[in-house]
Each structure stands twice: as structure tokens, then as C-alpha cells.
């Protein structure tokens, strides 16, 4: 795992956007794994700017999002489909037919999950997966547990996740309690992974990720230590509970 600790949110976003731009220019047919939440919003803004400045082209890009709430329609402002359209896809020249996000209203959810993994495989897998991290160390909606799912699955959301994500909803009762999420195996199959985190509320999860020697289901992000190409880009606040010497362990 390679670690960059940037001064603040903007610097973190700039570093991640630059890495995605490099990937897209290296392979204009890249399959990108996307993520939602507050953390990647700055990165998406910079990608839109790069597109407007003609530095990147989305016309042959394919995207797969790692999760979606169950029960929300794509036009619901809290759905991840709405988020992606609004924060990225509507502003660049991506063909929306090439943007895949799990359908939280699929009739047969089990069959849908299987089909989602097969679809990713059929495009040769994900070249670059972007990930955030939950305050409890979850990635996508792989919540802490003794056993984690290998493939795309129906996830039950943790109380703490429902609470964190309620800031986007009118009330906590409106937050869906389940979601479709890529499994740990689906995520680990990506060629490259970039995980980003900012702010004090992520400091504990980052501390556990970087200071512990354990790979455990109780900290789903810890599985990323087993991947050969992971870059963690965080800001100083997210790093604030770590030992300065940790910087030299991951470079
Ligand atoms: C959500 C999403 C994750 C996201 C994480 C962090 O629950 N399922 O994909 O990475 O929480 O979100 P935020 O960036 O808003 O802190």
C-alpha cells in the first residue's frame, strides 16, 4: 500500500484527480470503478474541469459503481445513480449506457447481484477502482463482520453507517437499511485501487488501517493490504491519530 498524506481536502482531491486523468489518458478505454459520498465530490469536480479543458475524454470510458441503496429509484436525489449523474456523468461526454450502477429496484436481487459481477468480468474487469471508507472501516457497503462477502451481495447497513449517511437525507428514518454492494472479492479483482479519506471523523478508521498488523473482517478496509496496487490518499486530519513514522512504512 502506498500512502500520500495531503494538506487538506482540496490537495487530496487534486492528487486523486491527477491519478485518474493519468489512467484515462494511458488507456482511453479504461473501466473505472466509481464511488459516492462526500469524499470523492472534489475529485469529480476536478475531472469535470479537466474534461472542459479538453484534457480528458470519457467517450470510450466505462464505469461501474460499487454500491446502491435498495428501494431507491434512480431519480431519487438520494440514490447513487442520481449522485453520479449530478456530480459527474451529466457534465462530461460519457455515454450513459456505459455507466453501470447497481439497480436498487431490481426484481430478483440475488440474480441481479450475480449478473453485476458477470458484467464487470465481461468487460475485462475494473482497471482502476476508487473507494471511500466509512467511519467504521467499511468499503462500498462491506460492513464490519466476521465473514465478508466475496461477490456482489445484498448488504444490511450498520447502525453507524445509517447515522453517518443520514446527513444526506431529510431524516434518519428515510435512510434505506439495505443496499447492493460489490463484495470484497469484486473489489480486490480491480487492477488498481485508490482509496481516499479526509477529515477527523475518518482518523480512527485510518489509524486502525495503518497501525494494526491485522487483516480482519472487523475492519473491511484492512483487506486492501493484500492487494498489490493500492494507493491511499488522505488529508492531514484523517492521518492525525497515526504515528509520524507510519509515513515511512507506506511509500
Ligand atoms: C458510504 C458508501 C461508501 C462511501 C462511504 C464514505 O456508506 N457506501 O461507498 O465510501 O460511505 O462516505 P463519505 O465519503 O460520505 O464519508
XYZ file of C-alpha atoms and ligand atoms in Angstrom:
267
model
C 0.000 0.000 0.000
C 1.296 3.408 -0.984
C 0.336 6.381 1.187
C 0.042 10.091 0.392
C -0.866 12.463 3.196
C -2.000 15.756 1.687
C -2.504 19.066 3.461
C -6.284 19.248 3.084
C -9.351 18.085 1.149
C -8.501 20.125 -1.956
C -4.956 18.795 -2.139
C -6.262 15.236 -1.641
C -8.789 15.741 -4.458
C -6.099 17.160 -6.760
C -3.820 14.167 -6.207
C -6.622 11.647 -6.872
C -7.931 13.514 -9.929
C -4.400 13.602 -11.385
C -4.100 9.831 -10.957
C -7.434 9.206 -12.678
C -6.545 11.599 -15.513
C -3.268 9.735 -15.997
C -5.114 6.396 -16.126
C -7.679 7.722 -18.627
C -5.007 9.116 -20.917
C -2.944 5.954 -20.702
C -5.993 3.843 -21.547
C -8.901 5.806 -23.086
C -10.997 2.615 -22.848
C -10.492 2.269 -19.113
C -13.102 0.606 -16.955
C -13.368 2.822 -13.886
C -14.850 1.728 -10.559
C -16.667 4.671 -9.011
C -17.682 5.563 -5.508
C -20.105 8.021 -3.949
C -20.330 10.035 -0.717
C -18.883 13.380 0.265
C -15.232 12.326 -0.115
C -14.934 11.964 -3.923
C -17.015 15.052 -4.796
C -13.979 17.349 -5.090
C -12.258 14.786 -7.306
C -15.282 14.640 -9.625
C -15.345 18.452 -9.852
C -11.727 18.387 -10.992
C -12.461 15.669 -13.557
C -15.252 17.839 -14.983
C -12.827 20.767 -15.171
C -10.217 18.598 -16.910
C -12.877 17.491 -19.410
C -13.883 21.121 -20.079
C -10.225 21.954 -20.652
C -10.067 19.043 -23.132
C -7.513 17.173 -21.038
C -9.620 14.001 -20.825
C -12.158 12.189 -22.943
C -14.882 9.975 -21.485
C -16.311 8.805 -24.810
C -14.869 5.275 -24.587
C -14.794 5.012 -20.784
C -16.954 2.521 -18.890
C -17.846 2.940 -15.239
C -19.106 0.600 -12.539
C -20.280 1.961 -9.220
C -19.589 -0.145 -6.174
C -22.967 0.198 -4.474
C -26.554 1.460 -4.475
C -29.337 1.648 -1.906
C -32.112 -0.898 -2.254
C -35.529 0.574 -2.933
C -34.485 3.954 -4.320
C -35.379 4.899 -7.853
C -32.561 6.369 -9.992
C -34.333 9.718 -9.968
C -34.490 9.830 -6.181
C -31.993 12.563 -5.147
C -30.536 10.185 -2.555
C -29.858 7.358 -4.987
C -26.285 6.842 -6.047
C -27.436 6.950 -9.693
C -28.709 10.477 -9.120
C -25.488 11.385 -7.313
C -23.288 10.166 -10.162
C -25.379 11.792 -12.881
C -25.458 15.060 -10.994
C -21.861 15.147 -9.822
C -20.115 13.739 -12.882
C -21.861 11.977 -15.745
C -24.158 14.834 -16.835
C -21.173 17.165 -17.149
C -18.829 15.046 -19.285
C -19.037 13.161 -22.580
C -19.534 9.703 -21.095
C -22.113 7.540 -22.872
C -24.659 6.940 -20.086
C -25.228 3.426 -21.455
C -21.640 2.751 -20.373
C -22.258 3.842 -16.779
C -23.301 0.934 -14.599
C -24.701 1.345 -11.120
C -26.464 -1.498 -9.298
C -30.228 -1.252 -9.737
C -31.661 -0.953 -6.245
C -35.113 -1.737 -7.612
C -34.228 -4.950 -9.459
C -36.974 -7.578 -9.104
C -34.722 -10.538 -8.397
C -31.936 -9.046 -6.325
C -29.934 -12.268 -5.920
C -29.836 -12.886 -9.669
C -29.093 -9.210 -10.225
C -26.023 -9.329 -7.948
C -24.611 -12.291 -9.861
C -25.265 -10.594 -13.183
C -23.460 -7.437 -11.981
C -20.226 -9.342 -11.308
C -20.551 -11.148 -14.643
C -20.988 -7.843 -16.422
C -17.811 -6.455 -14.867
C -15.967 -9.627 -15.913
C -17.348 -9.380 -19.450
C -15.611 -6.015 -19.850
C -12.322 -7.474 -18.662
C -12.624 -6.298 -15.056
C -12.026 -2.933 -13.443
C -8.820 -1.086 -14.296
C -8.994 1.497 -11.536
C -11.330 1.367 -8.537
C -11.961 4.493 -6.497
C -13.015 3.894 -2.892
C -14.008 5.884 0.150
C -14.015 4.483 3.670
C -16.779 4.513 6.267
C -16.116 5.715 9.809
C -16.319 2.050 10.868
C -13.831 0.966 8.187
C -16.371 -0.275 5.647
C -15.666 -0.113 1.940
C -18.575 0.067 -0.515
C -21.172 -1.452 1.865
C -18.981 -4.255 3.184
C -19.734 -3.638 6.843
C -17.513 -4.973 9.646
C -18.293 -8.646 10.346
C -16.575 -11.939 10.982
C -17.217 -13.059 7.427
C -17.317 -10.814 4.383
C -18.940 -11.454 1.047
C -16.799 -12.454 -1.909
C -19.158 -11.301 -4.664
C -21.720 -8.559 -5.173
C -24.372 -9.041 -2.497
C -27.291 -7.617 -0.566
C -25.823 -5.711 2.358
C -27.542 -4.781 5.605
C -26.313 -1.377 6.735
C -24.737 -0.868 10.150
C -26.390 1.492 12.625
C -23.282 3.709 12.435
C -23.434 3.835 8.622
C -27.119 4.733 8.679
C -26.297 7.512 11.119
C -23.353 8.858 9.063
C -25.294 8.752 5.797
C -28.426 10.332 7.326
C -26.815 13.741 6.737
C -27.823 13.411 3.084
C -31.480 12.559 3.907
C -34.374 14.574 5.396
C -34.481 12.274 8.409
C -32.703 9.160 9.658
C -35.891 7.121 9.079
C -35.550 7.796 5.350
C -32.133 6.107 5.085
C -32.517 2.680 3.435
C -31.349 -0.162 5.665
C -30.040 -2.315 2.836
C -28.028 -1.908 -0.338
C -26.484 -3.792 -3.236
C -22.728 -3.734 -2.831
C -19.716 -5.161 -4.608
C -18.205 -7.822 -2.390
C -14.621 -7.839 -1.169
C -13.675 -10.212 -3.987
C -15.241 -7.979 -6.639
C -13.256 -5.033 -5.260
C -9.989 -6.920 -4.868
C -10.121 -8.049 -8.507
C -9.563 -4.462 -9.700
C -6.117 -3.918 -11.224
C -5.524 -0.739 -9.242
C -7.289 0.749 -6.240
C -7.234 4.312 -4.941
C -8.784 4.887 -1.546
C -9.357 8.412 -0.296
C -10.302 9.745 3.112
C -10.457 13.152 4.706
C -11.445 14.746 7.962
C -11.198 13.956 11.660
C -14.154 11.559 11.563
C -12.089 9.172 9.431
C -8.979 9.386 11.649
C -9.850 6.389 13.804
C -10.541 4.084 10.850
C -7.309 5.249 9.169
C -5.385 4.726 12.392
C -6.667 1.147 12.643
C -5.898 0.550 8.974
C -2.313 1.811 9.123
C -1.218 0.952 12.643
C -2.653 -2.546 13.067
C -0.902 -5.625 11.771
C -4.207 -7.459 11.328
C -6.285 -8.190 8.279
C -9.759 -8.682 9.661
C -13.396 -8.678 8.659
C -13.952 -6.291 11.548
C -12.064 -3.689 9.526
C -13.056 -4.445 5.919
C -10.590 -1.889 4.502
C -7.738 -3.916 6.029
C -8.120 -6.448 3.170
C -6.640 -3.820 0.897
C -3.244 -4.650 2.443
C -3.422 -7.904 0.451
C -3.747 -6.107 -2.887
C -0.568 -5.317 -4.831
C -1.573 -1.899 -6.191
C -3.394 0.233 -3.642
C -2.777 3.942 -3.139
C -4.244 5.591 -0.093
C -4.650 9.363 -0.447
C -5.747 11.116 2.739
C -5.567 14.544 4.320
C -3.698 15.554 7.472
C -6.832 15.362 9.617
C -7.509 11.770 8.610
C -3.854 10.981 9.408
C -3.927 12.879 12.732
C -4.165 9.806 15.015
C -1.313 7.974 13.284
C 2.315 7.932 14.282
C 4.511 10.180 12.069
C 6.807 7.171 11.486
C 3.911 5.383 9.794
C 4.555 7.649 6.823
C 7.781 5.745 6.165
C 6.100 2.329 6.355
C 3.968 3.035 3.283
C 5.685 4.730 0.396
C -20.991 5.194 2.196
C -20.709 4.447 0.888
C -19.255 4.245 0.656
C -18.515 5.516 0.996
C -18.592 5.757 2.472
C -17.980 7.084 2.907
O -21.736 4.439 3.085
N -21.357 3.191 0.769
O -19.047 3.840 -0.677
O -17.160 5.373 0.635
O -19.895 5.652 2.955
O -18.795 8.153 2.597
P -18.360 9.670 2.765
O -17.391 9.939 1.671
O -19.621 10.472 2.588
O -17.748 9.808 4.093
